[in-house]
Short mmCIF file of C-alpha atoms in Angstrom, two decimals:
data_model
loop_
_atom_site.label_atom_id
_atom_site.label_comp_id
_atom_site.label_asym_id
_atom_site.label_seq_id
_atom_site.Cartn_x
_atom_site.Cartn_y
_atom_site.Cartn_z
CA ILE A 264 99.71 87.62 83.82
CA LYS A 265 102.13 90.24 82.47
CA ARG A 266 101.45 92.51 85.43
CA LEU A 267 101.92 89.60 87.84
CA ALA A 268 105.22 88.70 86.17
CA ARG A 269 106.34 92.32 86.45
CA GLU A 270 105.47 92.36 90.15
CA VAL A 271 107.43 89.14 90.75
CA LYS A 272 110.38 90.51 88.77
CA VAL A 273 110.63 93.52 91.04
CA TRP A 274 109.44 92.21 94.41
CA SER A 275 111.47 88.98 94.43
CA ARG A 276 114.73 90.95 94.40
CA LEU A 277 113.96 93.05 97.45
CA LYS A 278 115.16 92.31 100.98
CA HIS A 279 114.72 95.03 103.59
CA HIS A 280 113.15 95.11 107.05
CA HIS A 281 110.65 97.76 105.93
CA VAL A 282 109.69 96.04 102.67
CA LEU A 283 107.20 93.14 102.82
CA PRO A 284 109.12 89.89 102.10
CA PHE A 285 108.33 87.90 98.97
CA LEU A 286 108.07 84.17 99.68
CA GLY A 287 107.07 82.75 96.31
CA VAL A 288 104.24 81.94 93.92
CA CYS A 289 101.55 79.28 94.17
CA THR A 290 98.73 78.29 91.86
CA VAL A 291 95.21 77.44 93.00
CA GLY A 292 93.37 75.91 90.08
CA SER A 293 94.70 77.98 87.23
CA VAL A 294 95.03 81.20 89.23
CA PRO A 295 98.53 82.24 90.39
CA TYR A 296 98.97 83.93 93.77
CA LEU A 297 101.96 85.73 95.25
CA ILE A 298 102.89 84.60 98.75
CA SER A 299 104.08 86.85 101.57
CA PRO A 300 104.10 86.56 105.36
CA TRP A 301 100.73 87.02 107.06
CA MET A 302 100.56 90.51 108.57
CA GLU A 303 98.01 90.16 111.34
CA ASN A 304 97.88 93.88 112.10
CA GLY A 305 96.63 94.69 108.60
CA HIS A 306 97.48 97.92 106.87
CA VAL A 307 98.67 101.01 108.68
CA LEU A 308 95.30 102.80 108.81
CA GLU A 309 93.62 99.76 110.36
CA TYR A 310 96.49 99.50 112.81
CA LEU A 311 96.18 103.13 113.87
CA LYS A 312 92.45 102.73 114.52
CA ASN A 313 93.24 99.89 116.91
CA HIS A 314 96.36 101.53 118.35
CA PRO A 315 95.61 105.28 118.35
CA ASN A 316 98.56 106.20 120.56
CA VAL A 317 101.23 104.76 118.27
CA ASP A 318 104.07 107.11 117.28
CA ARG A 319 103.16 108.02 113.71
CA ARG A 320 106.46 109.74 113.07
CA ARG A 321 108.26 106.46 113.84
CA LEU A 322 106.11 104.59 111.34
CA LEU A 323 106.69 107.28 108.71
CA ALA A 324 110.44 107.10 109.30
CA GLN A 325 110.25 103.35 108.69
CA VAL A 326 108.32 103.83 105.45
CA ALA A 327 110.84 106.46 104.38
CA GLY A 328 113.62 103.97 105.12
CA GLY A 329 111.95 101.38 102.92
CA LEU A 330 111.46 103.94 100.17
CA GLU A 331 115.11 104.98 100.40
CA TYR A 332 116.09 101.33 99.96
CA LEU A 333 113.94 101.06 96.82
CA HIS A 334 115.28 104.26 95.33
CA LYS A 335 118.90 103.27 96.03
CA PHE A 336 118.46 99.66 94.96
CA LYS A 337 121.28 98.28 92.81
CA PRO A 338 121.84 97.61 90.00
CA GLU A 339 118.59 99.44 89.20
CA GLN A 340 116.46 101.89 91.12
CA VAL A 341 112.98 100.64 92.01
CA ILE A 342 109.97 102.94 91.71
CA HIS A 343 107.01 101.85 93.84
CA GLY A 344 104.36 103.77 91.93
CA ASP A 345 101.41 103.28 94.29
CA LEU A 346 102.47 104.36 97.77
CA ARG A 347 99.44 104.90 100.03
CA GLY A 348 98.14 103.78 103.41
CA PRO A 349 96.53 100.49 102.37
CA ASN A 350 99.83 99.44 100.78
CA ILE A 351 101.75 99.81 104.03
CA LEU A 352 101.35 96.75 106.24
CA ILE A 353 102.22 96.43 109.92
CA SER A 354 104.16 93.47 111.27
CA LYS A 355 103.43 91.57 114.46
CA SER A 356 106.06 93.69 116.20
CA GLY A 357 104.40 96.93 115.05
CA ASN A 358 106.79 97.89 112.27
CA ALA A 359 105.82 99.26 108.87
CA CYS A 360 106.48 97.36 105.63
CA ILE A 361 105.92 98.68 102.13
CA ALA A 362 103.77 96.24 100.14
CA ASP A 363 101.93 95.83 96.83
CA PHE A 364 104.44 96.07 94.02
CA GLY A 365 101.83 95.69 91.28
CA LEU A 366 102.65 99.12 89.85
CA SER A 367 106.35 99.03 90.67
CA GLU A 368 109.03 99.32 88.02
CA LEU A 369 112.74 98.92 87.70
CA LYS A 370 114.07 102.20 86.38
CA SER A 371 115.12 100.63 83.08
CA ASP A 372 111.58 99.28 82.62
CA ALA A 373 109.94 102.62 83.33
CA TYR A 374 110.48 103.62 79.72
CA ASP A 375 109.33 100.38 78.14
CA PRO A 376 107.17 101.36 75.15
CA ASN A 377 105.27 98.08 75.49
CA TYR A 378 103.58 99.18 78.71
CA SER A 379 99.90 99.76 78.07
CA THR A 380 98.14 103.07 78.58
CA PRO A 381 95.89 101.59 81.32
CA PHE A 382 99.00 100.50 83.22
CA ILE A 383 100.71 103.86 82.83
CA LEU A 384 97.60 105.71 83.99
CA ALA A 385 96.82 103.30 86.82
CA GLY A 386 97.03 104.35 90.42
CA HIS A 387 94.93 106.37 92.79
CA PRO A 388 94.49 110.04 91.89
CA ARG A 389 94.38 111.34 95.45
CA TRP A 390 98.00 110.20 95.88
CA GLN A 391 99.34 110.90 92.39
CA ALA A 392 101.56 113.86 91.55
CA PRO A 393 99.97 116.55 89.34
CA GLU A 394 102.44 115.94 86.53
CA ILE A 395 101.10 112.38 86.23
CA LEU A 396 97.48 113.49 86.39
CA LYS A 397 98.07 116.13 83.70
CA ALA A 398 100.21 113.95 81.44
CA GLU A 399 99.06 113.69 77.84
CA THR A 400 101.55 111.01 76.76
CA LYS A 401 102.86 107.75 78.20
CA GLU A 402 106.31 109.29 78.52
CA ALA A 403 105.03 112.23 80.55
CA ALA A 404 103.10 109.89 82.85
CA ARG A 405 106.07 107.77 83.88
CA ARG A 406 106.43 107.38 87.60
CA ASN A 407 109.80 108.14 89.16
CA ALA A 408 111.41 108.80 92.52
CA THR A 409 109.92 112.29 92.77
CA THR A 410 106.38 110.99 92.23
CA ASP A 411 106.96 108.39 94.95
CA VAL A 412 108.03 111.21 97.28
CA PHE A 413 104.90 113.18 96.38
CA ALA A 414 102.81 110.15 97.34
CA PHE A 415 104.77 109.84 100.59
CA GLY A 416 103.59 113.33 101.52
CA ARG A 417 100.03 112.16 101.04
CA VAL A 418 100.76 109.12 103.22
CA MET A 419 101.95 111.46 105.95
CA LEU A 420 98.60 113.23 105.83
CA GLU A 421 96.79 109.88 106.01
CA LEU A 422 98.67 108.77 109.09
CA PHE A 423 98.17 112.01 110.98
CA THR A 424 94.46 112.29 110.17
CA GLY A 425 93.26 108.75 109.46
CA LYS A 426 91.61 110.10 106.31
CA VAL A 427 92.34 110.02 102.59
CA PRO A 428 93.81 113.15 100.97
CA PHE A 429 91.10 115.69 100.07
CA SER A 430 88.76 113.79 102.38
CA HIS A 431 86.34 116.74 102.25
CA ILE A 432 85.78 115.98 98.55
CA SER A 433 83.81 112.78 98.03
CA HIS A 434 84.42 112.29 94.31
CA ASP A 435 87.85 111.19 93.06
CA ILE A 436 87.44 113.16 89.83
CA MET A 437 86.89 116.43 91.68
CA ALA A 438 89.82 115.66 93.98
CA SER A 439 91.94 115.03 90.86
CA VAL A 440 90.96 118.40 89.41
CA ARG A 441 92.08 120.13 92.61
CA ALA A 442 95.35 118.19 92.64
CA MET A 443 96.02 118.89 88.96
CA GLY A 444 95.74 122.58 89.73
CA GLY A 445 98.46 122.26 92.35
CA GLU A 446 96.10 122.70 95.27
CA PHE A 447 97.18 121.20 98.58
CA PRO A 448 94.77 119.36 100.85
CA PRO A 449 93.83 121.76 103.66
CA ARG A 450 95.99 121.59 106.76
CA PRO A 451 94.17 119.80 109.58
CA CYS A 452 94.22 121.99 112.67
CA ASP A 453 91.99 119.91 114.90
CA GLU A 454 93.25 118.84 118.29
CA GLU A 455 93.34 115.17 117.32
CA ALA A 456 95.70 115.70 114.37
CA VAL A 457 97.97 117.91 116.46
CA SER A 458 98.04 115.34 119.27
CA CYS A 459 99.06 112.72 116.68
CA GLY A 460 102.16 114.75 115.87
CA LEU A 461 101.08 117.02 113.03
CA ASP A 462 103.14 120.08 113.92
CA ASP A 463 104.66 122.82 111.76
CA SER A 464 107.72 120.75 110.86
CA MET A 465 105.64 117.80 109.69
CA TRP A 466 103.33 120.02 107.63
CA LYS A 467 106.38 121.68 106.06
CA LEU A 468 107.77 118.27 105.12
CA MET A 469 104.44 117.32 103.55
CA THR A 470 104.23 120.47 101.47
CA ASP A 471 107.87 120.06 100.41
CA CYS A 472 106.91 116.60 99.11
CA TRP A 473 104.10 118.25 97.14
CA HIS A 474 106.30 120.90 95.50
CA SER A 475 105.04 121.67 92.00
CA THR A 476 108.59 121.35 90.66
CA PRO A 477 109.53 117.66 90.99
CA SER A 478 113.26 118.36 91.29
CA GLU A 479 112.58 120.55 94.33
CA ARG A 480 111.00 117.72 96.30
CA PRO A 481 113.13 116.05 98.99
CA SER A 482 114.75 112.72 98.23
CA ALA A 483 113.88 109.61 100.22
CA THR A 484 117.21 110.05 102.00
CA ASP A 485 116.13 113.58 102.97
CA LEU A 486 112.86 112.15 104.31
CA VAL A 487 114.74 109.70 106.53
CA ALA A 488 116.94 112.49 107.88
CA ARG A 489 114.12 114.94 108.57
CA LEU A 490 111.84 112.36 110.18
CA GLY A 491 114.68 111.16 112.37
CA ALA A 492 115.69 114.65 113.48
#
């Protein structure tokens, strides 16, 4: 219930064309559910399987726009905390919307000592920044704008390849070990990835997002500019 309340607290404030709208809460029996518009195209990876010729760079620019909105949200910045392909839904008109705010935080809440260790350490390791994976304390594991940007780089890889980061490694734990060591997923050089738009500039943007020094990663505003160039 606490996590649901936290999600409502964050999501209900957001209104942007690349953020999934929040419509309300309903209860079925004793179980509460959050209501959003039905997105018939599913998440972005499903959409790309059914529409392989879609402009991936356009979708990424839309996600970056949504992320910029979250990071510039007033009066408090919003950290998504779990950005990955299945959490990006596609509208009827073919536009990307950031969804699933279950791990999102208002910046002021990101340092709440009442957050549990399981919540702090939640998330999917293939998309998490190494500083989170290596963190030994709750404080060190706090998500922030730079960890969202790191995850965005992983999302770029997903959209250009249709595969999870470190797809050549089947076990999440082994993938985490590689990521903790600062290793990048290998650059896909197959014809399909290149035809989907994975050129030198896009790979450079990905690796910039994965910079080992968080402060050296681009901002969401930088992402919007570089994807729109």
